Coordinates of C-alpha atoms and ligand atoms in Angstrom, one line a residue:
M7 CA 44.0 -3.4 -34.3
K8 CA 47.1 -2.9 -32.3
K9 CA 47.0 0.0 -30.0
E10 CA 50.3 1.5 -31.2
A11 CA 49.2 1.3 -34.8
V12 CA 47.2 4.5 -34.3
K13 CA 50.5 6.4 -34.5
K14 CA 50.5 5.7 -38.2
Y15 CA 47.7 8.1 -38.8
K16 CA 47.3 11.8 -38.5
A17 CA 44.3 14.1 -38.3
F18 CA 43.1 15.9 -41.4
A19 CA 43.9 19.6 -41.0
G20 CA 40.8 21.8 -40.8
I21 CA 40.0 24.6 -43.4
D22 CA 40.7 28.1 -42.4
L23 CA 37.2 29.6 -43.1
P24 CA 36.1 31.6 -40.1
D25 CA 33.3 33.3 -42.1
R26 CA 31.8 30.0 -43.3
S27 CA 28.1 30.4 -44.0
W28 CA 27.0 26.9 -44.9
P29 CA 26.0 25.9 -41.3
A30 CA 23.1 28.4 -41.4
K31 CA 21.8 27.2 -44.8
S32 CA 19.5 24.4 -45.8
I33 CA 18.7 22.5 -48.9
T34 CA 15.7 24.0 -50.5
K35 CA 15.8 22.7 -54.1
A36 CA 17.1 19.6 -55.9
P37 CA 20.6 19.8 -57.4
S38 CA 21.1 18.6 -61.0
W39 CA 21.8 14.9 -60.8
C40 CA 24.4 12.9 -62.7
S41 CA 24.4 9.1 -62.5
V42 CA 27.8 7.6 -62.5
D43 CA 26.5 4.0 -62.1
L44 CA 27.6 3.0 -65.6
R45 CA 31.2 4.3 -65.1
D46 CA 32.3 4.7 -61.5
G47 CA 29.8 2.1 -60.3
N48 CA 30.6 -0.4 -63.1
Q49 CA 34.4 -0.1 -62.8
A50 CA 34.1 -1.1 -59.1
L51 CA 32.3 -4.4 -59.8
V52 CA 33.9 -7.9 -59.5
Q53 CA 32.1 -8.7 -62.7
P54 CA 31.6 -5.6 -64.8
M55 CA 28.2 -5.3 -66.5
N56 CA 27.7 -6.8 -69.9
L57 CA 26.1 -4.9 -72.8
E58 CA 22.6 -6.1 -72.0
Q59 CA 22.8 -5.2 -68.4
K60 CA 24.2 -1.7 -69.2
L61 CA 21.2 -1.1 -71.6
D62 CA 18.8 -2.2 -68.8
L63 CA 20.4 0.1 -66.4
F64 CA 20.5 3.0 -68.8
Q65 CA 16.8 2.6 -69.4
L66 CA 16.1 2.6 -65.7
L67 CA 18.3 5.7 -65.2
T68 CA 16.4 7.6 -67.9
D69 CA 13.1 6.5 -66.4
V70 CA 14.2 7.8 -63.0
G71 CA 14.8 11.1 -64.6
F72 CA 18.6 11.6 -64.7
K73 CA 19.5 14.1 -67.4
D74 CA 23.2 13.6 -67.2
I75 CA 24.4 10.0 -67.3
E76 CA 28.0 9.1 -67.3
I77 CA 28.0 6.0 -69.5
G78 CA 31.7 5.0 -69.3
F79 CA 35.3 5.5 -70.1
P80 CA 35.2 4.7 -73.9
S81 CA 38.9 5.0 -74.4
A82 CA 39.7 2.6 -71.6
A83 CA 38.1 -0.6 -73.0
E84 CA 36.4 -1.9 -76.1
V85 CA 33.2 -2.8 -74.2
E86 CA 32.9 0.8 -73.0
Y87 CA 33.4 2.1 -76.5
E88 CA 30.8 -0.4 -77.9
F89 CA 28.2 0.5 -75.4
C90 CA 28.6 4.2 -76.2
R91 CA 28.2 3.4 -80.0
T92 CA 25.2 1.2 -79.3
L93 CA 23.4 3.9 -77.4
I94 CA 24.0 6.4 -80.2
E95 CA 23.5 4.2 -83.2
K96 CA 20.3 2.6 -81.8
N97 CA 19.0 6.0 -80.9
L98 CA 18.5 5.0 -77.3
I99 CA 19.3 8.4 -75.8
P100 CA 16.3 10.7 -75.1
D101 CA 16.7 14.2 -76.5
D102 CA 16.8 15.8 -73.1
V103 CA 19.5 13.5 -71.8
S104 CA 23.3 14.1 -72.1
I105 CA 25.6 11.2 -72.1
Q106 CA 28.8 11.9 -70.1
V107 CA 32.1 10.3 -71.0
L108 CA 35.2 10.3 -68.9
T109 CA 38.6 10.8 -70.4
P110 CA 42.1 11.2 -68.9
A111 CA 44.2 14.2 -70.1
R112 CA 46.0 12.3 -72.9
E113 CA 45.6 13.4 -76.5
N114 CA 45.1 10.0 -78.1
L115 CA 42.6 8.9 -75.5
I116 CA 40.7 12.2 -75.8
Q117 CA 40.5 11.6 -79.6
K118 CA 39.3 8.1 -79.1
T119 CA 36.6 9.4 -76.7
F120 CA 35.4 12.0 -79.3
E121 CA 35.3 9.2 -81.9
A122 CA 33.1 7.2 -79.5
V123 CA 30.5 10.0 -79.1
K124 CA 30.2 10.9 -82.8
G125 CA 26.6 11.5 -83.7
A126 CA 25.3 12.0 -80.2
K127 CA 23.1 15.0 -79.6
N128 CA 24.2 16.1 -76.1
V129 CA 27.5 15.1 -74.6
V130 CA 29.4 16.1 -71.4
M131 CA 33.1 15.6 -72.1
H132 CA 34.6 14.9 -68.7
L133 CA 38.3 15.5 -68.3
Y134 CA 40.2 14.5 -65.1
N135 CA 43.7 14.4 -63.8
S136 CA 44.8 13.7 -60.3
T137 CA 46.0 16.7 -58.4
S138 CA 46.5 15.6 -54.8
T139 CA 49.6 16.1 -52.9
L140 CA 50.1 12.4 -52.3
Q141 CA 49.5 11.4 -55.9
R142 CA 51.8 14.1 -57.2
R143 CA 54.5 12.8 -54.9
A144 CA 53.9 9.1 -55.0
V145 CA 52.4 8.4 -58.4
F146 CA 53.3 11.0 -60.9
K147 CA 56.4 12.6 -59.4
M148 CA 55.3 15.8 -61.0
S149 CA 55.3 19.4 -59.7
R150 CA 52.2 21.5 -59.5
E151 CA 53.2 23.2 -62.7
E152 CA 53.6 19.9 -64.6
I153 CA 50.2 18.7 -63.3
T154 CA 48.6 22.0 -64.4
A155 CA 50.2 21.8 -67.8
L156 CA 48.7 18.3 -68.2
G157 CA 45.2 19.5 -67.4
V158 CA 45.5 22.5 -69.6
K159 CA 46.8 20.5 -72.5
G160 CA 43.9 18.0 -72.1
A161 CA 41.5 20.9 -72.0
A162 CA 42.9 22.4 -75.2
V163 CA 42.6 19.1 -77.1
I164 CA 39.0 18.8 -75.9
R165 CA 38.2 22.3 -77.1
D166 CA 39.7 21.6 -80.5
E167 CA 38.2 18.2 -81.0
A168 CA 34.7 19.5 -80.0
A169 CA 35.0 22.2 -82.6
K170 CA 35.3 19.4 -85.2
Q171 CA 31.9 17.9 -84.2
P172 CA 29.5 20.9 -84.4
E173 CA 26.5 18.6 -84.8
T174 CA 26.9 17.7 -81.1
N175 CA 26.0 20.0 -78.2
F176 CA 29.1 19.6 -76.0
R177 CA 29.4 20.7 -72.4
F178 CA 32.8 20.4 -70.7
E179 CA 33.5 19.0 -67.2
Y180 CA 36.8 19.1 -65.4
S181 CA 37.6 17.1 -62.2
P182 CA 40.8 17.7 -60.2
E183 CA 40.7 14.1 -59.1
S184 CA 41.4 13.6 -55.3
F185 CA 40.3 17.2 -54.8
T186 CA 39.9 16.6 -51.0
G187 CA 43.6 15.7 -50.8
T188 CA 44.7 18.7 -52.8
E189 CA 45.8 22.0 -51.4
L190 CA 42.8 24.3 -52.0
D191 CA 44.7 27.1 -53.7
F192 CA 46.2 24.6 -56.1
A193 CA 42.9 23.0 -56.9
L194 CA 41.5 26.4 -57.6
N195 CA 44.5 27.4 -59.8
I196 CA 44.2 24.3 -62.0
C197 CA 40.4 24.6 -62.4
E198 CA 40.8 28.2 -63.4
A199 CA 43.6 27.4 -65.8
V200 CA 41.3 24.8 -67.5
M201 CA 38.4 27.3 -67.5
D202 CA 40.7 29.8 -69.2
V203 CA 41.1 27.3 -72.1
W204 CA 37.5 26.5 -72.3
Q205 CA 36.2 30.1 -72.1
P206 CA 32.8 29.3 -70.5
T207 CA 30.0 31.7 -70.7
A208 CA 27.0 32.2 -68.4
E209 CA 24.9 30.4 -71.1
N210 CA 27.4 27.6 -71.5
P211 CA 29.1 27.2 -68.1
V212 CA 31.7 24.5 -67.4
I213 CA 31.1 21.9 -64.8
I214 CA 33.8 21.9 -62.2
N215 CA 33.5 18.6 -60.3
L216 CA 35.2 18.6 -56.9
P217 CA 35.5 14.9 -55.9
A218 CA 36.0 13.5 -52.5
T219 CA 37.8 10.7 -54.4
V220 CA 38.7 9.4 -51.0
E221 CA 36.6 10.6 -48.0
M222 CA 39.3 11.8 -45.7
A223 CA 37.6 13.9 -43.0
T224 CA 34.3 14.7 -41.4
P225 CA 31.5 16.0 -43.7
N226 CA 31.9 19.6 -42.4
V227 CA 35.4 19.7 -43.8
Y228 CA 34.2 18.8 -47.3
A229 CA 31.6 21.6 -47.0
D230 CA 34.3 24.0 -45.9
Q231 CA 36.4 23.0 -48.9
I232 CA 33.4 23.6 -51.3
E233 CA 32.5 27.0 -49.7
W234 CA 36.2 28.1 -49.8
F235 CA 36.4 27.1 -53.4
C236 CA 33.2 28.9 -54.4
K237 CA 34.1 32.0 -52.6
N238 CA 37.6 32.3 -54.1
M239 CA 36.7 31.5 -57.7
K240 CA 37.4 34.2 -60.2
D241 CA 34.3 33.5 -62.3
R242 CA 31.9 31.7 -60.0
D243 CA 29.0 32.4 -62.4
L244 CA 30.6 30.6 -65.3
A245 CA 30.9 27.3 -63.5
I246 CA 28.5 24.7 -62.1
I247 CA 30.0 23.3 -59.0
S248 CA 29.5 19.5 -59.0
L249 CA 30.0 17.2 -56.0
H250 CA 31.3 13.7 -56.2
A251 CA 31.7 12.1 -52.8
H252 CA 33.0 8.6 -52.1
N253 CA 32.0 6.9 -48.9
D254 CA 35.2 5.7 -47.2
R255 CA 34.2 7.0 -43.8
G256 CA 30.5 6.2 -44.3
C257 CA 29.5 9.8 -44.5
A258 CA 29.2 10.5 -48.2
V259 CA 25.5 11.4 -48.0
A260 CA 26.1 13.7 -45.1
A261 CA 29.2 15.3 -46.7
T262 CA 27.2 15.9 -49.9
E263 CA 24.3 17.4 -48.0
L264 CA 26.6 19.8 -46.3
A265 CA 28.5 20.6 -49.5
L266 CA 25.2 21.4 -51.2
M267 CA 24.5 23.9 -48.4
A268 CA 28.0 25.2 -49.1
G269 CA 27.4 26.0 -52.8
G270 CA 27.4 22.7 -54.6
E271 CA 24.8 22.6 -57.4
R272 CA 25.2 19.3 -59.0
V273 CA 25.6 15.8 -57.6
E274 CA 27.3 12.8 -59.2
G275 CA 26.5 9.5 -57.5
T276 CA 25.0 6.1 -57.9
L277 CA 21.9 4.1 -57.0
F278 CA 22.2 2.7 -53.5
G279 CA 25.9 3.9 -53.4
N280 CA 27.6 1.3 -55.5
G281 CA 31.1 2.4 -56.5
E282 CA 34.8 2.1 -55.7
R283 CA 35.6 0.6 -52.3
T284 CA 32.9 1.7 -49.9
G285 CA 31.0 3.2 -52.8
N286 CA 29.9 6.6 -54.3
V287 CA 27.3 8.7 -52.7
D288 CA 23.9 7.1 -52.7
V289 CA 21.6 9.2 -54.8
V290 CA 18.5 7.3 -53.7
T291 CA 19.2 8.2 -50.0
L292 CA 20.1 11.7 -50.8
A293 CA 17.0 12.3 -53.0
L294 CA 14.7 10.7 -50.4
N295 CA 16.3 12.7 -47.6
M296 CA 15.3 15.8 -49.6
F297 CA 11.8 14.4 -50.2
T298 CA 11.2 13.8 -46.5
Q299 CA 12.0 17.5 -45.9
G300 CA 9.3 18.6 -48.4
V301 CA 11.8 19.3 -51.2
D302 CA 11.0 17.7 -54.6
P303 CA 14.2 15.8 -55.5
E304 CA 13.2 15.8 -59.2
L305 CA 14.0 12.1 -59.4
D306 CA 11.2 9.6 -59.8
L307 CA 11.7 7.0 -57.1
H308 CA 8.1 5.9 -56.7
D309 CA 9.0 2.3 -57.6
I310 CA 12.0 1.5 -55.4
T311 CA 11.4 -2.2 -55.8
R312 CA 12.2 -1.9 -59.5
L313 CA 15.4 0.1 -58.7
I314 CA 16.5 -2.6 -56.3
K315 CA 15.7 -5.4 -58.7
V316 CA 17.6 -3.8 -61.6
S317 CA 20.5 -2.7 -59.4
E318 CA 20.9 -6.1 -57.8
Q319 CA 20.7 -7.8 -61.2
V320 CA 23.4 -5.6 -62.9
T321 CA 25.8 -5.3 -60.0
D322 CA 25.3 -8.7 -58.4
I323 CA 25.4 -6.9 -55.0
P324 CA 22.4 -7.3 -52.7
I325 CA 20.8 -4.3 -51.1
H326 CA 21.3 -4.6 -47.3
V327 CA 18.1 -5.2 -45.3
R328 CA 18.8 -2.0 -43.4
H329 CA 19.7 0.2 -46.4
P330 CA 17.9 3.6 -45.9
Y331 CA 14.6 3.7 -47.7
A332 CA 15.2 0.5 -49.6
G333 CA 16.1 -2.3 -47.3
E334 CA 13.6 -5.1 -46.6
L335 CA 13.4 -4.2 -42.9
V336 CA 13.5 -0.5 -43.0
Y337 CA 9.8 0.0 -42.7
T338 CA 9.4 -2.8 -40.1
A339 CA 9.0 -2.6 -36.4
F340 CA 9.3 -5.7 -34.3
S341 CA 9.6 -4.0 -30.9
G342 CA 6.4 -3.6 -28.9
T343 CA 6.8 0.0 -28.0
H344 CA 7.6 1.0 -31.6
Q345 CA 4.7 -1.0 -32.9
D346 CA 2.3 0.7 -30.4
A347 CA 3.5 4.1 -31.4
I348 CA 3.3 3.3 -35.2
H349 CA -0.2 1.9 -34.7
K350 CA -1.4 5.0 -33.0
G351 CA 0.4 7.2 -35.5
M352 CA -1.2 5.4 -38.4
E353 CA -4.6 5.8 -36.9
M354 CA -4.0 9.5 -36.5
Y355 CA -2.6 9.8 -40.0
Q356 CA -5.7 8.1 -41.4
Q357 CA -7.9 10.7 -39.7
N358 CA -5.7 13.6 -40.5
T359 CA -7.3 15.9 -43.1
D360 CA -4.2 17.8 -44.3
G361 CA -2.6 14.6 -45.5
G362 CA 0.7 15.5 -43.7
W363 CA 2.8 12.5 -42.8
E364 CA 3.7 12.2 -39.1
V365 CA 4.0 8.7 -37.9
P366 CA 6.5 7.8 -35.2
Y367 CA 9.5 5.8 -36.3
L368 CA 8.6 6.1 -40.0
P369 CA 10.3 9.1 -41.6
I370 CA 8.6 8.4 -44.9
D371 CA 5.3 6.9 -46.0
P372 CA 6.3 3.5 -47.5
T373 CA 3.7 3.8 -50.2
D374 CA 5.5 6.9 -51.6
V375 CA 8.2 4.6 -52.8
G376 CA 5.9 1.8 -53.8
R377 CA 6.2 -0.2 -50.6
S378 CA 3.1 -1.4 -48.7
Y379 CA 2.0 -1.0 -45.1
E380 CA 2.0 -4.7 -44.9
S381 CA 5.5 -5.0 -43.5
I382 CA 5.4 -2.1 -41.1
I383 CA 4.7 -4.4 -38.2
R384 CA 5.9 -7.9 -37.9
I385 CA 5.5 -10.1 -35.0
N386 CA 8.2 -11.9 -33.0
S387 CA 9.0 -12.3 -29.3
Q388 CA 9.9 -8.6 -29.1
S389 CA 6.5 -7.5 -30.2
G390 CA 3.6 -6.2 -28.2
K391 CA -0.2 -6.0 -28.1
G392 CA -0.3 -2.8 -30.2
G393 CA 1.5 -4.6 -33.1
V394 CA -0.8 -7.6 -32.9
A395 CA -3.8 -5.3 -32.9
Y396 CA -2.4 -3.5 -35.9
I397 CA -2.0 -6.7 -37.8
M398 CA -5.6 -7.8 -36.9
D399 CA -6.9 -4.5 -38.2
R400 CA -4.8 -4.1 -41.3
E401 CA -4.7 -7.7 -42.4
F402 CA -8.1 -9.0 -41.3
G403 CA -10.2 -5.9 -40.8
L404 CA -10.8 -6.6 -37.1
K405 CA -10.7 -3.5 -35.0
M406 CA -10.4 -5.1 -31.6
P407 CA -11.4 -2.8 -28.7
K408 CA -8.3 -1.4 -26.9
A409 CA -9.2 -3.1 -23.7
M410 CA -9.0 -6.4 -25.5
H411 CA -5.5 -5.8 -26.9
P412 CA -3.7 -7.1 -23.7
E413 CA -5.6 -10.4 -23.7
F414 CA -4.9 -11.3 -27.3
G415 CA -1.4 -9.8 -27.1
K416 CA -0.6 -12.3 -24.3
I417 CA -2.0 -15.2 -26.4
V418 CA 0.4 -14.3 -29.3
Q419 CA 3.3 -13.7 -26.9
V420 CA 3.0 -17.3 -25.6
L421 CA 3.1 -18.5 -29.2
T422 CA 6.2 -16.4 -30.2
D423 CA 8.1 -17.4 -27.1
K424 CA 7.3 -21.0 -27.9
A425 CA 8.1 -20.7 -31.6
G426 CA 11.3 -18.6 -31.1
R427 CA 10.8 -17.0 -34.4
E428 CA 8.7 -14.5 -36.3
L429 CA 5.0 -15.4 -36.7
Q430 CA 3.3 -15.3 -40.1
R431 CA 0.0 -13.4 -40.5
T432 CA -1.8 -16.7 -41.0
E433 CA -0.4 -18.0 -37.7
I434 CA -1.7 -15.0 -35.9
W435 CA -5.1 -15.4 -37.5
E436 CA -5.1 -19.1 -36.5
A437 CA -4.4 -18.1 -32.9
F438 CA -7.3 -15.7 -33.0
E439 CA -9.6 -18.3 -34.4
N440 CA -8.5 -20.8 -31.9
A441 CA -8.9 -18.4 -29.0
Y442 CA -12.2 -16.8 -30.0
L443 CA -14.0 -18.3 -32.9
R444 CA -13.6 -22.1 -32.9
K445 CA -14.4 -23.1 -29.3
T446 CA -17.8 -24.6 -28.8
N447 CA -17.1 -26.1 -25.4
P448 CA -18.7 -26.0 -23.0
Y449 CA -21.2 -23.8 -24.8
G450 CA -22.3 -23.8 -28.5
L451 CA -25.2 -22.3 -30.4
A452 CA -27.5 -24.7 -32.3
T453 CA -30.5 -22.5 -33.3
F454 CA -31.7 -19.0 -32.5
N455 CA -35.1 -17.4 -32.9
V456 CA -36.1 -14.0 -31.9
V457 CA -39.4 -12.0 -32.0
K458 CA -38.8 -8.3 -31.7
R459 CA -41.6 -6.0 -30.8
H460 CA -41.9 -2.3 -30.9
F461 CA -44.7 -0.4 -29.0
E462 CA -45.4 3.1 -30.2
K463 CA -46.3 5.4 -27.3
D464 CA -45.6 2.7 -24.8
E465 CA -43.2 2.9 -22.0
K466 CA -41.9 -0.5 -22.8
G467 CA -40.4 0.8 -26.1
S468 CA -38.9 -2.2 -27.8
T469 CA -38.7 -5.7 -26.4
A470 CA -37.5 -9.1 -27.6
E471 CA -38.3 -12.7 -27.0
V472 CA -35.8 -15.3 -27.8
E473 CA -36.0 -19.1 -28.1
V474 CA -32.5 -20.6 -28.4
V475 CA -31.1 -24.1 -28.5
V476 CA -27.7 -24.1 -26.8
K477 CA -25.4 -26.9 -26.7
T478 CA -23.9 -27.6 -23.3
N479 CA -21.0 -30.0 -23.6
G480 CA -22.6 -31.2 -26.7
K481 CA -26.1 -31.7 -25.2
K482 CA -28.9 -29.6 -26.7
K483 CA -31.0 -27.5 -24.4
T484 CA -33.8 -25.1 -25.3
I485 CA -34.0 -21.8 -23.4
T486 CA -36.3 -18.9 -23.7
G487 CA -36.1 -15.4 -22.4
N488 CA -37.4 -11.8 -22.6
G489 CA -35.5 -8.6 -22.5
N490 CA -35.3 -5.1 -24.0
G491 CA -33.3 -6.5 -26.9
P492 CA -32.3 -9.9 -28.2
L493 CA -28.9 -9.8 -26.5
D494 CA -30.5 -8.9 -23.2
A495 CA -33.1 -11.6 -23.6
F496 CA -30.5 -14.2 -24.4
C497 CA -28.3 -13.3 -21.5
A498 CA -31.2 -13.5 -19.1
A499 CA -32.2 -16.9 -20.3
L500 CA -28.6 -18.2 -20.3
K501 CA -28.0 -17.0 -16.7
R502 CA -31.2 -18.4 -15.4
D503 CA -31.0 -21.8 -17.0
V504 CA -27.4 -22.6 -18.0
T505 CA -24.5 -20.6 -16.7
G506 CA -25.5 -18.8 -13.5
D507 CA -24.8 -15.1 -13.1
F508 CA -22.3 -13.0 -15.1
T509 CA -22.1 -9.4 -16.1
L510 CA -21.7 -8.1 -19.6
T511 CA -19.0 -5.4 -19.1
S512 CA -18.2 -4.2 -22.6
Y513 CA -19.7 -4.4 -26.0
H514 CA -18.3 -3.4 -29.4
E515 CA -19.3 -4.2 -32.9
H516 CA -18.4 -3.1 -36.5
S517 CA -19.0 -4.4 -39.9
L518 CA -16.2 -6.1 -41.8
S519 CA -15.0 -4.7 -45.1
E520 CA -16.7 -5.6 -48.4
S521 CA -14.0 -8.1 -49.1
S522 CA -15.4 -10.1 -46.1
S523 CA -18.8 -10.4 -47.7
S524 CA -20.5 -7.8 -45.4
K525 CA -20.2 -9.7 -42.2
A526 CA -20.3 -8.1 -38.8
V527 CA -18.1 -8.7 -35.8
A528 CA -19.0 -8.3 -32.1
Y529 CA -16.6 -8.2 -29.2
I530 CA -18.0 -8.8 -25.7
Q531 CA -16.3 -8.7 -22.4
I532 CA -18.0 -10.6 -19.5
E533 CA -17.2 -10.7 -15.8
M534 CA -18.1 -13.8 -13.7
N535 CA -19.2 -13.4 -10.1
D536 CA -15.7 -14.5 -8.9
G537 CA -14.2 -11.5 -10.7
T538 CA -12.9 -13.5 -13.7
V539 CA -13.1 -11.4 -16.9
G540 CA -12.7 -12.4 -20.5
W541 CA -13.4 -11.4 -24.1
G542 CA -15.3 -13.2 -26.7
V543 CA -15.8 -12.6 -30.4
G544 CA -18.5 -13.5 -32.8
I545 CA -18.6 -13.1 -36.6
D546 CA -21.8 -13.5 -38.6
T547 CA -23.7 -12.0 -41.4
D548 CA -26.3 -11.0 -38.8
I549 CA -25.1 -8.6 -36.1
I550 CA -27.5 -10.2 -33.5
I551 CA -26.1 -13.6 -34.1
A552 CA -22.6 -12.2 -34.0
S553 CA -23.2 -10.8 -30.5
I554 CA -24.8 -14.1 -29.3
K555 CA -21.8 -16.0 -30.5
A556 CA -19.5 -13.4 -28.8
V557 CA -21.2 -14.1 -25.5
L558 CA -20.7 -17.8 -25.8
S559 CA -17.1 -17.3 -27.0
A560 CA -16.4 -15.2 -23.9
L561 CA -18.0 -17.8 -21.6
N562 CA -16.0 -20.5 -23.2
R563 CA -12.9 -18.6 -22.4
V564 CA -13.6 -17.9 -18.8
V565 CA -15.4 -20.9 -17.4
Ligands
KIV9 O1 36.3 9.7 -57.6 C1 36.8 10.4 -58.5 O2 37.6 11.3 -58.2 C2 36.3 10.1 -59.8 C3 36.8 11.1 -60.8 C4 37.2 10.5 -62.1 C5 35.8 12.2 -61.0 O3 35.6 9.2 -60.1
ZN10 ZN1 34.6 8.5 -58.3

C-alpha cells in the first residue's frame, strides 16, 4: 500500500474500564454453543447450500452436540423458508435442540418467520437491527431514538406473535448488530428497551447477543466492551450474554476467549470459521483450545475428518493445511529438531502411567480428534535421524538402537537431498533393506548348524560349536568354531578363517510385533582394526540366525 494511505485510518478508542477484572480470569467451563453455519456461514458462500447439503450439515451439527442451531433467515428467501419447513415437517429436529431463526425488525418479515417455524418444539426467535454509529449515519440516517423504536417495535411484534403459538417453546434473542461499532451506553439502552418489552425471567432469560459484526480492535477491547456491558446492565441475571465474533483482524478466537473471561456465556460461530468476509469465529478451534486446557468443551469433535469432509462438501471451501487442529499438516513435523523432540516425547508418553499428554510441539494428541500418529513425522530434506528412527519404529516395528540413528539418518538424508522431495514410508523401508538386509556381498550365509551344550556344576557353563557355510563373493566355504555361545563361536571362526580381526562393539535385539509373524531382529555394531565402525541388521524367525545375519550385514557395510 502507499505510505500516505495510512492517514485514512484511525485507532479504535479504548474502553474506559479501569477496574476490568477479566484479565485475571480463565475459562473453566464450556459456554453454550450456537452454530450459525446454516445462516451466517451459508449467506457468505459463493454458492449457497442446497436443501440436501443443508440437511447433511444439520445432521452433523446435531451429532456434534449443538443445542442451538441457527438454520436461516426464513423471511429472506424461499429456500430458507423451505428448509425450515422440511426440518419441522419431517421431524428432523431432536427434542433437545432449538432451531434459531433470524429476523429483521419488520412486522411482515417477523410474521413470515413465525409462519416458518409453526409446529416446531423449541425455537430461538432472533431479532436484530443495526445500531452502530456509522450505520446510523451512513445507511439508515436515523437517530438513536428512531433506531431504538425500531428494535422495540420488532420486539413487541415478536412477543405478540409468540403468544399465538403456545405449542412452541420460544426463547427470544436480540442482537444490536455492529455492537462493536456502537457507543456502549446506546447498545445497553437499546438492549434494555427490548428486554422491557420481552419481560424475561430468571427461568426464561433473553439472549443478548453482542456481535463483533466487524472486528475493529484488539481482542482485549472486545473483552472490555463485554465486561462493561455486563457490569452496567440493569437485570444481568435475566439475560444470557452471547458472543458473535467475526474475524476481520484474524483474532476472532482470541477475542471470544477473552470475552468469555469477561462475562460471555454463549458463543455463536461456525465450523472452521466459515462466514462473512474473513469468517465467523471458528468453534472447532475454540472448543479444542478449551479441551487442551482440560476443560470439556461439550462438543463431540472426536471425528474431525468427518467434520472437514462435510464442511468442505457443503461450503466448497477447502480447509487450509495449517488450519488449527484440522489441517492436513498440523500434526506433522518435518524439521529434524522437532522430530527428535516429538520422538522422545512420544516415548515418554507411552511409558507415562498417568496418561497425561505432554509431547513437545503437539498441543493435542491427534488420536483425540480421530487423527493417527502416522503423519506426526514425515521425512524430507529438513528431517533428521530422530524422525527417521521414529518412522522405523512406528511403521515397521524396528527399534533401532540410539547409536545407530546417525548412520541410517545419513543414508536417508542422502536420498532426500537427491530426490528433493518428501520420502514415502515405503522408500524409507527400501533404503533400510538396501543398506542392511539385502547385501550378500562380500559375505553371505548359506547354512548354519549349532550344537549348544550346558554343563551343570562345571566352570565352562554353556558352550556352543558351530559349523557354518559362508559365501565369500559367491564362493562357499565351511568354517567351524567354538565359543561360549553361538554368536561368539561364529565370530571366532569367521575372524580366523575369513575376515581377519574385528570387534563386536554393540549388540541389541528385540522381537518384532505379532503382525510380523513373530520374527526377531538383531542390531550389531562392529569395529575393524583400522577403526572403521558400522552397523548391521539381521531379521529372522530365529534370534541366533538373526544375530549371525547382523554380523554379516555389518561386515558387508564396512569392508
Ligand atoms: O454479525 C452479525 O452481527 C450478525 C448478526 C445478525 C447477529 O450476524
Ligand atoms: Zn455474523
